[in-house]
Short mmCIF file of N, CA, C and O in Angstrom, two decimals:
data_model
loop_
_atom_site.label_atom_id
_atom_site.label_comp_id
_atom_site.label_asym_id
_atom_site.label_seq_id
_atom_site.Cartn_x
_atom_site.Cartn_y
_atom_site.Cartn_z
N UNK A 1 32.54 23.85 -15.11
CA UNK A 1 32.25 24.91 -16.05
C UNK A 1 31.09 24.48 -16.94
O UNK A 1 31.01 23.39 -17.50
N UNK A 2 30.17 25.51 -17.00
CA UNK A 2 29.01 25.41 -18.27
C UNK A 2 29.78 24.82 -19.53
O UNK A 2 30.92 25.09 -19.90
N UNK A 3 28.59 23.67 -20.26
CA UNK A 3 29.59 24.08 -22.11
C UNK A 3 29.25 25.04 -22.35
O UNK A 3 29.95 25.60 -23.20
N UNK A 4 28.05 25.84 -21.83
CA UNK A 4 27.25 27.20 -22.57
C UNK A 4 28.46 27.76 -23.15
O UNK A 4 28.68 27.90 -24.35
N UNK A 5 29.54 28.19 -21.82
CA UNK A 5 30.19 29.34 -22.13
C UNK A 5 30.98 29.61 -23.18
O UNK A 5 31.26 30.75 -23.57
N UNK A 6 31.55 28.05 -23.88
CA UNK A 6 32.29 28.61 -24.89
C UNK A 6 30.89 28.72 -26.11
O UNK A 6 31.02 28.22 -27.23
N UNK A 7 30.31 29.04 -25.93
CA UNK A 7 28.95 29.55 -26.96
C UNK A 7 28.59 31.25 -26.77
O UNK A 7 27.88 31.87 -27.57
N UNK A 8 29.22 31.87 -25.56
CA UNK A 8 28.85 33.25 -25.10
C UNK A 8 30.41 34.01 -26.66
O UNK A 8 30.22 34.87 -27.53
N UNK A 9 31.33 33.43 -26.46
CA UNK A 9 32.32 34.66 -27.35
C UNK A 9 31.99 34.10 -29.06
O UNK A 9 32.08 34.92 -29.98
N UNK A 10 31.66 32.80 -29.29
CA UNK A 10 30.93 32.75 -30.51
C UNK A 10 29.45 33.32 -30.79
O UNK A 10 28.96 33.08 -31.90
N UNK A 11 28.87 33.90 -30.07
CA UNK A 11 27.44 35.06 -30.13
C UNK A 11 28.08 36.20 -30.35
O UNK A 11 27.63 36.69 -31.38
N UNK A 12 28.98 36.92 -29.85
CA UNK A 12 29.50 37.65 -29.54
C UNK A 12 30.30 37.98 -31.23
O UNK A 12 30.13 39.12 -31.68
N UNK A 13 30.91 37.26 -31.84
CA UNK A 13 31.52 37.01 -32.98
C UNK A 13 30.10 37.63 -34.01
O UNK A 13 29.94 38.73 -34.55
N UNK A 14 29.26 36.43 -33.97
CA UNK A 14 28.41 36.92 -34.79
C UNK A 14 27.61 38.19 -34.70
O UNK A 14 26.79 38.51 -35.56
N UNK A 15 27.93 39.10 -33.35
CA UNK A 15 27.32 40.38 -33.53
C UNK A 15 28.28 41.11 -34.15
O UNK A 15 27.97 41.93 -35.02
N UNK A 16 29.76 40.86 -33.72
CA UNK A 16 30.78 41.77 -34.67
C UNK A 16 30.79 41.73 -36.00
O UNK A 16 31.42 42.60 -36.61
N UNK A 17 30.10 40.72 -36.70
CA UNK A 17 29.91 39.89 -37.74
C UNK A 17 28.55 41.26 -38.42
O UNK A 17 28.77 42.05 -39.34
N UNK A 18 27.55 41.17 -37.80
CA UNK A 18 26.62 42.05 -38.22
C UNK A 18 26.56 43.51 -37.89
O UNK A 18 25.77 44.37 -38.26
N UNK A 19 27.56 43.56 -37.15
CA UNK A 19 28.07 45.31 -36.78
C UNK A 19 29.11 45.71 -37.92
O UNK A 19 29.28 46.90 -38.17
N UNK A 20 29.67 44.92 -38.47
CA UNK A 20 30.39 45.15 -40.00
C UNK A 20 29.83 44.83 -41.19
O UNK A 20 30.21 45.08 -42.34
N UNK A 21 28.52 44.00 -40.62
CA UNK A 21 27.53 44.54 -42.39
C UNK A 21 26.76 45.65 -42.14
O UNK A 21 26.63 46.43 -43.09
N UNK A 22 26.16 45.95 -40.98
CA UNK A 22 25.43 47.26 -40.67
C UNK A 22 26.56 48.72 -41.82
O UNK A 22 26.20 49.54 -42.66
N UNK A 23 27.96 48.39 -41.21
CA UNK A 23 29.12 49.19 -41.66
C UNK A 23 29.55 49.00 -43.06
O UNK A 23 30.31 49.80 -43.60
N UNK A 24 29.11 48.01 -43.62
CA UNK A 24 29.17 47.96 -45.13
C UNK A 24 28.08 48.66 -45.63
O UNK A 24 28.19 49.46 -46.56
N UNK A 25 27.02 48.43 -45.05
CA UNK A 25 25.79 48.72 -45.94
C UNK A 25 25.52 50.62 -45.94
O UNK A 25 25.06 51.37 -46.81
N UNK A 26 25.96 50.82 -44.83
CA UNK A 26 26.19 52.25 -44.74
C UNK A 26 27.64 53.13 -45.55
O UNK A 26 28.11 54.25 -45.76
N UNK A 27 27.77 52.29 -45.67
CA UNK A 27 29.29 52.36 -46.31
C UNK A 27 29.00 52.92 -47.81
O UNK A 27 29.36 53.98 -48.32
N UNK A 28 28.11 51.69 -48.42
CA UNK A 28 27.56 51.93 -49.42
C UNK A 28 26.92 52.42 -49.89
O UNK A 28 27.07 53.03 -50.94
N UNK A 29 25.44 52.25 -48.87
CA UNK A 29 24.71 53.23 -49.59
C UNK A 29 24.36 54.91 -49.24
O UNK A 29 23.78 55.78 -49.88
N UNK A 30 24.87 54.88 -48.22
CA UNK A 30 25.20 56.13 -47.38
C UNK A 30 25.66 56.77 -48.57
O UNK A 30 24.82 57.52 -49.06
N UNK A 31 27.06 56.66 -49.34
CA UNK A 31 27.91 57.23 -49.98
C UNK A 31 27.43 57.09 -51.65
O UNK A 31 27.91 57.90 -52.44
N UNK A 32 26.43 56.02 -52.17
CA UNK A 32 25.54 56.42 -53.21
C UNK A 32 24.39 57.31 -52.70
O UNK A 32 24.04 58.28 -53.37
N UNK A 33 23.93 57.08 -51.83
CA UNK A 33 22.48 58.09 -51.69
C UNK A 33 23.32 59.81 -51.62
O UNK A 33 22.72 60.79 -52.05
N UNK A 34 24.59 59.91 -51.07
CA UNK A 34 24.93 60.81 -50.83
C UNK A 34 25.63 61.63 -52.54
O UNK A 34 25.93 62.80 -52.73
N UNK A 35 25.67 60.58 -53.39
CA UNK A 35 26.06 61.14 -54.77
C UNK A 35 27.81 61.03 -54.53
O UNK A 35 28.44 61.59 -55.43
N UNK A 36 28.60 60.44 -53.53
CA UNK A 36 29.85 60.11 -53.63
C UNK A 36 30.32 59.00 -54.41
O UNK A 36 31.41 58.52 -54.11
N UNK A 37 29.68 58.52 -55.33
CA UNK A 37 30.18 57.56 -55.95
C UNK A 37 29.25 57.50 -57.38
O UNK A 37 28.15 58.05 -57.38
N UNK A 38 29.69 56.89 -58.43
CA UNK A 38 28.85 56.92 -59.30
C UNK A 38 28.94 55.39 -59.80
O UNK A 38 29.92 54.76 -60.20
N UNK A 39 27.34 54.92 -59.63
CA UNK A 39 27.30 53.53 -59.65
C UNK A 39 27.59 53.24 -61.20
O UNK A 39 27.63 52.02 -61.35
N UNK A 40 27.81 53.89 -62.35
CA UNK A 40 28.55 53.12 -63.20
C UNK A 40 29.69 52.45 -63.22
O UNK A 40 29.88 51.37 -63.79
N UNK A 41 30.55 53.16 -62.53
CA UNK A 41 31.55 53.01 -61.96
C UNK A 41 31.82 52.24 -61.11
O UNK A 41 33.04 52.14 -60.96
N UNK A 42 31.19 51.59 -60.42
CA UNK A 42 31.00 50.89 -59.17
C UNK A 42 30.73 49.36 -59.79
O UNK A 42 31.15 48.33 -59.28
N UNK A 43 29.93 49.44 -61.02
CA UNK A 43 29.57 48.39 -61.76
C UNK A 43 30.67 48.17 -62.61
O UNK A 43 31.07 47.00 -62.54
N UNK A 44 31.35 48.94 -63.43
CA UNK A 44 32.34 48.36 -64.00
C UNK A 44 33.82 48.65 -63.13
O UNK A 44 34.68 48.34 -63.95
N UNK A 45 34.33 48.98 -62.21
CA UNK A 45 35.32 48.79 -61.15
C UNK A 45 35.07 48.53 -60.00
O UNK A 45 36.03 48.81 -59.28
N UNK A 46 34.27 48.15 -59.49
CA UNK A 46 33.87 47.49 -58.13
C UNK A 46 34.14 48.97 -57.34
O UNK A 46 34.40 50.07 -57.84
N UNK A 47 33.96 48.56 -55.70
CA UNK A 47 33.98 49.92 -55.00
C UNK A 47 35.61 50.48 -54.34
O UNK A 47 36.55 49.69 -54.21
N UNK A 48 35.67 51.46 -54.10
CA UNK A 48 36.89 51.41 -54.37
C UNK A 48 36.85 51.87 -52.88
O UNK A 48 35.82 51.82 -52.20
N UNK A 49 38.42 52.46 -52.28
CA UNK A 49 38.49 53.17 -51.10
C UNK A 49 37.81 52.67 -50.03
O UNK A 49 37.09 51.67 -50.07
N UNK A 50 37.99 53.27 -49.19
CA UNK A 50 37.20 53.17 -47.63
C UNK A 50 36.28 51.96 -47.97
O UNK A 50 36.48 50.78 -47.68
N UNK A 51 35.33 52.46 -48.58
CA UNK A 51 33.98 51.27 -49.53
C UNK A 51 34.88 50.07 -49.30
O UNK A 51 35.06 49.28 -48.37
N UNK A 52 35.45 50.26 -50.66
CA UNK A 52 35.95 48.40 -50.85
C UNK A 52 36.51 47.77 -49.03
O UNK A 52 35.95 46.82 -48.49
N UNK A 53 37.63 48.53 -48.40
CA UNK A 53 37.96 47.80 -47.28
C UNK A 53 36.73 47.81 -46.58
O UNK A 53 36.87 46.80 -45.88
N UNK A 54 35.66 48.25 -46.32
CA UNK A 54 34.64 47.50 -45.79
C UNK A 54 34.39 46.72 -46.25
O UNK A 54 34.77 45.71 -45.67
N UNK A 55 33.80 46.54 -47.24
CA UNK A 55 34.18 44.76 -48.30
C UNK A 55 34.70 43.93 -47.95
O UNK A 55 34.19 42.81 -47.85
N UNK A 56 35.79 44.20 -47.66
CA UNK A 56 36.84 43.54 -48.05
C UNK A 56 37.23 42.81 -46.72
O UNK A 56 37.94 41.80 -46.67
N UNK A 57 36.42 43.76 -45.11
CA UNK A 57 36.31 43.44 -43.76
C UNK A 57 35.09 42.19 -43.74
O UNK A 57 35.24 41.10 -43.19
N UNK A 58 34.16 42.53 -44.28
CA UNK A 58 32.92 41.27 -43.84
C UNK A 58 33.26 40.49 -44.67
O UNK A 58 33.03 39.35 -44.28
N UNK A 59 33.90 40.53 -46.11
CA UNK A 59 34.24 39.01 -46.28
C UNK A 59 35.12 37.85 -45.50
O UNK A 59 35.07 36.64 -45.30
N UNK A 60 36.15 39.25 -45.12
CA UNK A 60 36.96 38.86 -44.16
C UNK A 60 36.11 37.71 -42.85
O UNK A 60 36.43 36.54 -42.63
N UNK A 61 34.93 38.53 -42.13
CA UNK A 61 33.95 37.77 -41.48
C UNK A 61 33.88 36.45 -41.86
O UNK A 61 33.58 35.63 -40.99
N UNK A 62 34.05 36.15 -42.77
CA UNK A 62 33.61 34.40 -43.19
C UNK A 62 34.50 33.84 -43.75
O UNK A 62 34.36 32.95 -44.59
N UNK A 63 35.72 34.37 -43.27
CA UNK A 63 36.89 33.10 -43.40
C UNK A 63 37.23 32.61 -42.34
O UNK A 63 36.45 31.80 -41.84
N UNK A 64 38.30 32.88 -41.75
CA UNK A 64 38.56 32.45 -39.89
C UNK A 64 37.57 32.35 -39.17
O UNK A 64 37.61 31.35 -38.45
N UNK A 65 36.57 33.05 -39.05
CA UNK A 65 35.64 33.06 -38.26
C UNK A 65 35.06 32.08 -38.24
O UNK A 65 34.87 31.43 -37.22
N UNK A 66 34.57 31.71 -39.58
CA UNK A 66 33.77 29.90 -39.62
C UNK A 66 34.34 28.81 -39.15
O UNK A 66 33.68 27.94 -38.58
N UNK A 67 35.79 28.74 -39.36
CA UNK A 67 36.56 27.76 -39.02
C UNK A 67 36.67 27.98 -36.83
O UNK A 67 37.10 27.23 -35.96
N UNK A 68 36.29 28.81 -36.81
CA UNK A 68 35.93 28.84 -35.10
C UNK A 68 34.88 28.52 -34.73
O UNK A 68 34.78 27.60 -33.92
N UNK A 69 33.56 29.34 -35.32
CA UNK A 69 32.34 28.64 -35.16
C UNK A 69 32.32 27.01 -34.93
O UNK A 69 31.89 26.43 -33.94
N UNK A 70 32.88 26.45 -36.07
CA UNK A 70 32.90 24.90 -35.89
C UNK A 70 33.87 24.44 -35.02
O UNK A 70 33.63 23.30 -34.63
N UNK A 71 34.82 24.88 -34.61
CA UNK A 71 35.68 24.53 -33.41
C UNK A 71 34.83 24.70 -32.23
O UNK A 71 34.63 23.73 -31.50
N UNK A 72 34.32 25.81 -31.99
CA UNK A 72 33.18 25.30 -30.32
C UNK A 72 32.37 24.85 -30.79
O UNK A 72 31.98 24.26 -29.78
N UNK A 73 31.72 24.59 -31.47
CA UNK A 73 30.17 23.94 -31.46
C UNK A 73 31.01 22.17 -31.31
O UNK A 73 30.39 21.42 -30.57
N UNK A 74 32.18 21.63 -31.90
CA UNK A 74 32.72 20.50 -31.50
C UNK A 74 32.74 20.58 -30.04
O UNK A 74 31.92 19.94 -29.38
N UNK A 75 33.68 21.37 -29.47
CA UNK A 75 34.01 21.75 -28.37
C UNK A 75 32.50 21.21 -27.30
O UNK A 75 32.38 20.59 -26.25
N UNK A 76 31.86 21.66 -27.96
CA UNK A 76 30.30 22.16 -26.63
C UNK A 76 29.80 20.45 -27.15
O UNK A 76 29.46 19.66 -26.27
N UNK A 77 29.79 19.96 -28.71
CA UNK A 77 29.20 18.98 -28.81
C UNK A 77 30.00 17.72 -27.87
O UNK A 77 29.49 16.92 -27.09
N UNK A 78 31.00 17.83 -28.15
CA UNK A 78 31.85 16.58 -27.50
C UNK A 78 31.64 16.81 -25.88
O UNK A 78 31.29 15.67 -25.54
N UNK A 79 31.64 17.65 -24.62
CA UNK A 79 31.72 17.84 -23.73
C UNK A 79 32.92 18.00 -23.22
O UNK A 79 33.32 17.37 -22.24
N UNK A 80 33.84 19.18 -24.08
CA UNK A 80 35.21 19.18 -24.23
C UNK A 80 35.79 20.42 -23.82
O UNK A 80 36.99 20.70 -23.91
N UNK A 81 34.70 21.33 -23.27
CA UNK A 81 34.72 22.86 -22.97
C UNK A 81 35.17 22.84 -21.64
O UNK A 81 34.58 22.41 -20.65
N UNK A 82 36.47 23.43 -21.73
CA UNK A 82 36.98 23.97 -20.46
C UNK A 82 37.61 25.69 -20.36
O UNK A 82 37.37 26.59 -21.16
N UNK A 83 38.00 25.71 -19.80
CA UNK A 83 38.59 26.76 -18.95
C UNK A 83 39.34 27.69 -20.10
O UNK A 83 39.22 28.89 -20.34
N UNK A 84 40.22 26.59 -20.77
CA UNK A 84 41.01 27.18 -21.23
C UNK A 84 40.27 27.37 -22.63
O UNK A 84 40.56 28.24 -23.44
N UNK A 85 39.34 26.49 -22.77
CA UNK A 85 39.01 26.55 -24.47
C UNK A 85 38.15 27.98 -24.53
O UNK A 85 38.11 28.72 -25.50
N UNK A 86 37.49 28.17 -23.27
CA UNK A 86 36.73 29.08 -23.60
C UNK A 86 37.56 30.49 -23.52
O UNK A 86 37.18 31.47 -24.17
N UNK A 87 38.84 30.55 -22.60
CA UNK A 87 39.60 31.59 -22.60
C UNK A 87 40.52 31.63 -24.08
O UNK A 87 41.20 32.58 -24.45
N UNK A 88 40.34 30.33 -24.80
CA UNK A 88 41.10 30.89 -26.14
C UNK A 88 40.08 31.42 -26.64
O UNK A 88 40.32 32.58 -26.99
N UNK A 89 38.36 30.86 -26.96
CA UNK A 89 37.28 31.67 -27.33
C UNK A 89 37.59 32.88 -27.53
O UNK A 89 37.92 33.44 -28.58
N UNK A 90 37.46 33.37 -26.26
CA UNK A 90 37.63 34.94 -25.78
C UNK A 90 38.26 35.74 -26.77
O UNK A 90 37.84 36.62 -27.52
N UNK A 91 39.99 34.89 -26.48
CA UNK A 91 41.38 36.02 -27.08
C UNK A 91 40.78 36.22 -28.99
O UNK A 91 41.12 37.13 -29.75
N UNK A 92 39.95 35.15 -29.27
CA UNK A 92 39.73 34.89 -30.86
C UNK A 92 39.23 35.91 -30.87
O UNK A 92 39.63 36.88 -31.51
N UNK A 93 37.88 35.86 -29.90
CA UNK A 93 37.06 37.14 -30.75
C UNK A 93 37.48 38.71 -29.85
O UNK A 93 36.85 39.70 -30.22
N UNK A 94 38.26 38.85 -29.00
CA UNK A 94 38.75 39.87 -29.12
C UNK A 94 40.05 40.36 -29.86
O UNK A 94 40.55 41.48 -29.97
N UNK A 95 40.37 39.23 -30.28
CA UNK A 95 41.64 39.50 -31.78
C UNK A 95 40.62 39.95 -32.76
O UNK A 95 41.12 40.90 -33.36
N UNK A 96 39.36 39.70 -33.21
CA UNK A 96 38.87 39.82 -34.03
C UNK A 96 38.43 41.41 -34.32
O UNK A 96 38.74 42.20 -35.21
N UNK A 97 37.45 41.51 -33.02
CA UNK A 97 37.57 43.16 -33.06
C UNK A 97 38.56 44.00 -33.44
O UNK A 97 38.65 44.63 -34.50
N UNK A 98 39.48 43.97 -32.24
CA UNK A 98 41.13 44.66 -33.29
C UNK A 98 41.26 44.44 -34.67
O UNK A 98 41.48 45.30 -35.52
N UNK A 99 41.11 43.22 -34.84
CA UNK A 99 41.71 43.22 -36.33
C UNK A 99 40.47 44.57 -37.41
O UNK A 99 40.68 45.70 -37.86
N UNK A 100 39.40 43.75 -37.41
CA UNK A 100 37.88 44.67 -37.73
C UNK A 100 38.56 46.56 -37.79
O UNK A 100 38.86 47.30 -38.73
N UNK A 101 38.55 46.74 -35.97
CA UNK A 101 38.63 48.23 -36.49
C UNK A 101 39.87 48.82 -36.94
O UNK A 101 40.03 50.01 -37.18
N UNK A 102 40.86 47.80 -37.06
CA UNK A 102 41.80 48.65 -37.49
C UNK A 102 41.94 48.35 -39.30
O UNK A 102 42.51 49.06 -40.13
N UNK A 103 41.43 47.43 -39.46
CA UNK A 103 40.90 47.57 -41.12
C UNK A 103 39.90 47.95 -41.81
O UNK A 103 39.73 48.07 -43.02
N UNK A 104 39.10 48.16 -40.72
CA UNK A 104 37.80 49.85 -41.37
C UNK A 104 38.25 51.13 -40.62
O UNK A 104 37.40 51.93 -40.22
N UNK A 105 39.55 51.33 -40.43
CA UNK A 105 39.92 52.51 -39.87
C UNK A 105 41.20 53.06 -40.52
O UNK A 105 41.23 53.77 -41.53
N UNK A 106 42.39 52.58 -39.68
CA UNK A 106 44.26 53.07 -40.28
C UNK A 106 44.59 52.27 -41.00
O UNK A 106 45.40 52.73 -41.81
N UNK A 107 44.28 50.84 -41.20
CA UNK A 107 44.18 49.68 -42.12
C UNK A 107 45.75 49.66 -42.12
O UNK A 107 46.30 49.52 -43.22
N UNK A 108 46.67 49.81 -40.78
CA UNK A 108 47.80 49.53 -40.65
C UNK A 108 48.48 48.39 -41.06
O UNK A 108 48.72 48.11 -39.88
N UNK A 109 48.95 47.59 -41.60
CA UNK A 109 48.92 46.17 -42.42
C UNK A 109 49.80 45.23 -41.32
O UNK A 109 49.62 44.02 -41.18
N UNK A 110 50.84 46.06 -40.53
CA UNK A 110 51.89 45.21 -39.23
C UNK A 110 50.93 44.99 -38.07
O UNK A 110 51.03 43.91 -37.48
N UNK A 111 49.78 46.09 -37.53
CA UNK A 111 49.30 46.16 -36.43
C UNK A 111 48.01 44.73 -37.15
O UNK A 111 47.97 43.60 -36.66
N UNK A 112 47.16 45.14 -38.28
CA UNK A 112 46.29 44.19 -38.37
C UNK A 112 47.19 43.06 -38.41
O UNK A 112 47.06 42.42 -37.37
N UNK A 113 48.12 42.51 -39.26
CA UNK A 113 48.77 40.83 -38.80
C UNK A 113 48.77 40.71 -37.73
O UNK A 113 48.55 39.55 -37.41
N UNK A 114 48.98 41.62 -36.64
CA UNK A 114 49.59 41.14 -35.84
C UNK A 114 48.45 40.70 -34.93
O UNK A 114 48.68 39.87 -34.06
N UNK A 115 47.00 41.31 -35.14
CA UNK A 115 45.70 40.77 -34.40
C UNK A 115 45.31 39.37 -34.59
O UNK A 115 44.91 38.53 -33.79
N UNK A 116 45.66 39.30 -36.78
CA UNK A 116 45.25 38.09 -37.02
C UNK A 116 46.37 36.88 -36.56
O UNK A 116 46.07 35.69 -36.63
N UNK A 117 47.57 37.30 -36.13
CA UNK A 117 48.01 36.41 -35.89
C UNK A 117 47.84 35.56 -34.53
O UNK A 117 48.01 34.38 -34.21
N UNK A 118 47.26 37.14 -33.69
CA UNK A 118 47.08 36.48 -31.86
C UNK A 118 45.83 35.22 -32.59
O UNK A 118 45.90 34.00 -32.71
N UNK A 119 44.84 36.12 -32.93
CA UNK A 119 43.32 35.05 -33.83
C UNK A 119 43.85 33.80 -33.59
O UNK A 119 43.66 32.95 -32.71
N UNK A 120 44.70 33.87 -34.77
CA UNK A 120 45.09 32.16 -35.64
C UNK A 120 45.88 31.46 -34.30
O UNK A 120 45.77 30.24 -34.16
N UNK A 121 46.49 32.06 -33.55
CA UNK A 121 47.46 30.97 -32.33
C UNK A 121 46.26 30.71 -31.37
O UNK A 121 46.34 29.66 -30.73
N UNK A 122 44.95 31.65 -31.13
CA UNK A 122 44.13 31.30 -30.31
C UNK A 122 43.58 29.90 -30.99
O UNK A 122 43.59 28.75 -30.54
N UNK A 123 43.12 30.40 -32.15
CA UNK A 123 42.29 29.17 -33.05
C UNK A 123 42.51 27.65 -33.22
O UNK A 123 41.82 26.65 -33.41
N UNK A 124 44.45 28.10 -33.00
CA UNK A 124 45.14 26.78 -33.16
C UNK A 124 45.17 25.86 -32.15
O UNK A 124 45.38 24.65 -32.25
N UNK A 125 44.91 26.63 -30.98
CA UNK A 125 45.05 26.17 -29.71
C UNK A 125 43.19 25.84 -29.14
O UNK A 125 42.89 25.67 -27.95
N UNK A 126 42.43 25.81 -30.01
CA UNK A 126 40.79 25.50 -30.18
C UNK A 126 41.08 24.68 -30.90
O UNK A 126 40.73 23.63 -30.37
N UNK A 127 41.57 24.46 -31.91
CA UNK A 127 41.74 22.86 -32.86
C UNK A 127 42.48 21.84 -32.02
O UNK A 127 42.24 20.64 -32.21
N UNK A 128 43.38 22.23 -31.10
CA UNK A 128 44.36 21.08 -31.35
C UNK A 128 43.45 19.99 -29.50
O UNK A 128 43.70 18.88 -29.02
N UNK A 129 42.20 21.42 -28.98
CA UNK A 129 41.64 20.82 -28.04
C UNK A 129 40.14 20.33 -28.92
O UNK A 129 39.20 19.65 -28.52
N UNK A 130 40.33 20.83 -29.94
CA UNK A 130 39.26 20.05 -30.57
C UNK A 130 39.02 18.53 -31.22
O UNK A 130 38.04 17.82 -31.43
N UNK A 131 40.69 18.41 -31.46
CA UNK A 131 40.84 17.33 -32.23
C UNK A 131 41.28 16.26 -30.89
O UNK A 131 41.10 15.04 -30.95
N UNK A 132 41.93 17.03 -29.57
CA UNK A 132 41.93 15.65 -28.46
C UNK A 132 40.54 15.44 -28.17
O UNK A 132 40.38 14.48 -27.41
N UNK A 133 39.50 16.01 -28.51
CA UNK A 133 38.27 15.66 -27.84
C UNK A 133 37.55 14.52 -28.67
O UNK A 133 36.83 13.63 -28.22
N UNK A 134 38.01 14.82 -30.33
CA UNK A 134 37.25 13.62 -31.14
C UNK A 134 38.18 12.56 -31.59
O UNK A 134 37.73 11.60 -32.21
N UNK A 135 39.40 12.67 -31.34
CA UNK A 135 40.43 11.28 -31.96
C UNK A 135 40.76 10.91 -30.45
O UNK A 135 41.50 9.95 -30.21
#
């Protein structure tokens, strides 16, 4: 197996990554240019509704997500990429999507855990081949 490949679902991450600031930024200013919000308001209560959970999604972007980034780039640095690491890759960032649209969408709170939780068992199972590759 290539190391490339576990580098194809971390590219892949970072486009979901910029397909939910594209979705913030429209979020925002879409809905000020449109006169739905009044930026005093926005300045002294932050954004609220729909708004804020887009917020509240790309920050989301740079928690778990980083802690994967650096799990393959170990992965690819050590020569530790196999089969399976790159098939947990995968399940991460397609947990990720799920999680994404269903918290800029029904923002169901059982269905999103339950994406971040596939995430975190994929992730765990990227650390624990991350850490046989460097100890």
């Amino acid at each position: 197996m290539e190391a490339t490949e576990i580098l194809k679902p971390l590219v892949a991450q970072t486009g979901l990554m910029v397909l939910v600031a594209f979705w913030l930024v429209w979020a925002r200013v879409g809905s000020a240019m449109r006169g739905k919000v009044d930026m005093k308001d926005v300045a002294k209560n932050g954004w609220q509704g729909w708004i804020k959970l887009a917020g509240d999604n790309y920050s989301n972007q740079f928690e778990l997500p980083l802690l994967f980034f650096a799990l393959c780039f170990v992965l690819y640095l050590t020569g530790a990429v196999t089969p399976l690491a790159v098939g947990l890759a995968w399940v991460f960032f397609i947990s990720r999507i799920f999680h994404a649209a269903i918290h800029l969408t029904v923002n169901r709170i059982p269905i999103r855990f339950l994406t971040f939780f596939v995430g975190a068992i994929a992730m765990t199972g990227l650390f624990l081949l991350a850490a046989g590759a460097v100890f």
